[in-house]
């Protein structure tokens, strides 16, 4: 179907899904799809746009990030630069 029917289906699935640790990832992917569809609705794709696939979502809640790497390669410096916390 159209974009509006896909948005409605995702919103219905989100409403029916319980919110807990086990479903957090699923709800996150549904939110991402919803954001992408809403953006397509507002800004239809034009031929030859040259932009890569992507979408924006409103920041909400907390996140966990892990940095892996060899010693003394700048993991702490990167984290300090990204967060602005020293």
Short mmCIF file of N, CA, C and O in Angstrom, two decimals, residues 10-19 27:
data_model
loop_
_atom_site.label_atom_id
_atom_site.label_comp_id
_atom_site.label_asym_id
_atom_site.label_seq_id
_atom_site.Cartn_x
_atom_site.Cartn_y
_atom_site.Cartn_z
N UNK A 10 2.40 0.47 11.19
CA UNK A 10 3.51 0.51 12.16
C UNK A 10 3.03 1.10 13.48
O UNK A 10 3.37 0.59 14.55
N UNK A 11 2.24 2.16 13.42
CA UNK A 11 1.71 2.76 14.66
C UNK A 11 0.84 1.77 15.42
O UNK A 11 0.89 1.70 16.65
N UNK A 12 0.05 0.98 14.69
CA UNK A 12 -0.78 -0.03 15.34
C UNK A 12 0.07 -1.10 16.00
O UNK A 12 -0.18 -1.50 17.14
N UNK A 13 1.12 -1.55 15.30
CA UNK A 13 2.00 -2.56 15.88
C UNK A 13 2.72 -2.03 17.12
O UNK A 13 2.88 -2.73 18.11
N UNK A 14 3.13 -0.75 17.07
CA UNK A 14 3.79 -0.15 18.23
C UNK A 14 2.84 -0.06 19.42
O UNK A 14 3.23 -0.29 20.56
N UNK A 15 1.57 0.24 19.16
CA UNK A 15 0.58 0.34 20.23
C UNK A 15 0.30 -1.02 20.85
O UNK A 15 0.06 -1.13 22.06
N UNK A 16 0.37 -2.07 20.04
CA UNK A 16 0.08 -3.42 20.54
C UNK A 16 1.27 -4.07 21.25
O UNK A 16 1.09 -5.01 22.00
N UNK A 17 2.47 -3.59 20.98
CA UNK A 17 3.68 -4.20 21.53
C UNK A 17 3.92 -3.72 22.95
O UNK A 17 3.91 -2.52 23.22
N UNK A 18 4.14 -4.66 23.86
CA UNK A 18 4.46 -4.30 25.24
C UNK A 18 5.83 -3.64 25.28
O UNK A 18 6.72 -3.99 24.51
N UNK A 19 5.99 -2.72 26.21
CA UNK A 19 7.26 -2.02 26.33
C UNK A 19 8.06 -2.64 27.48
O UNK A 19 7.72 -2.48 28.64
N UNK A 27 10.88 -2.18 19.06
CA UNK A 27 10.23 -0.88 19.05
C UNK A 27 11.14 0.19 18.45
O UNK A 27 10.66 1.09 17.74
#
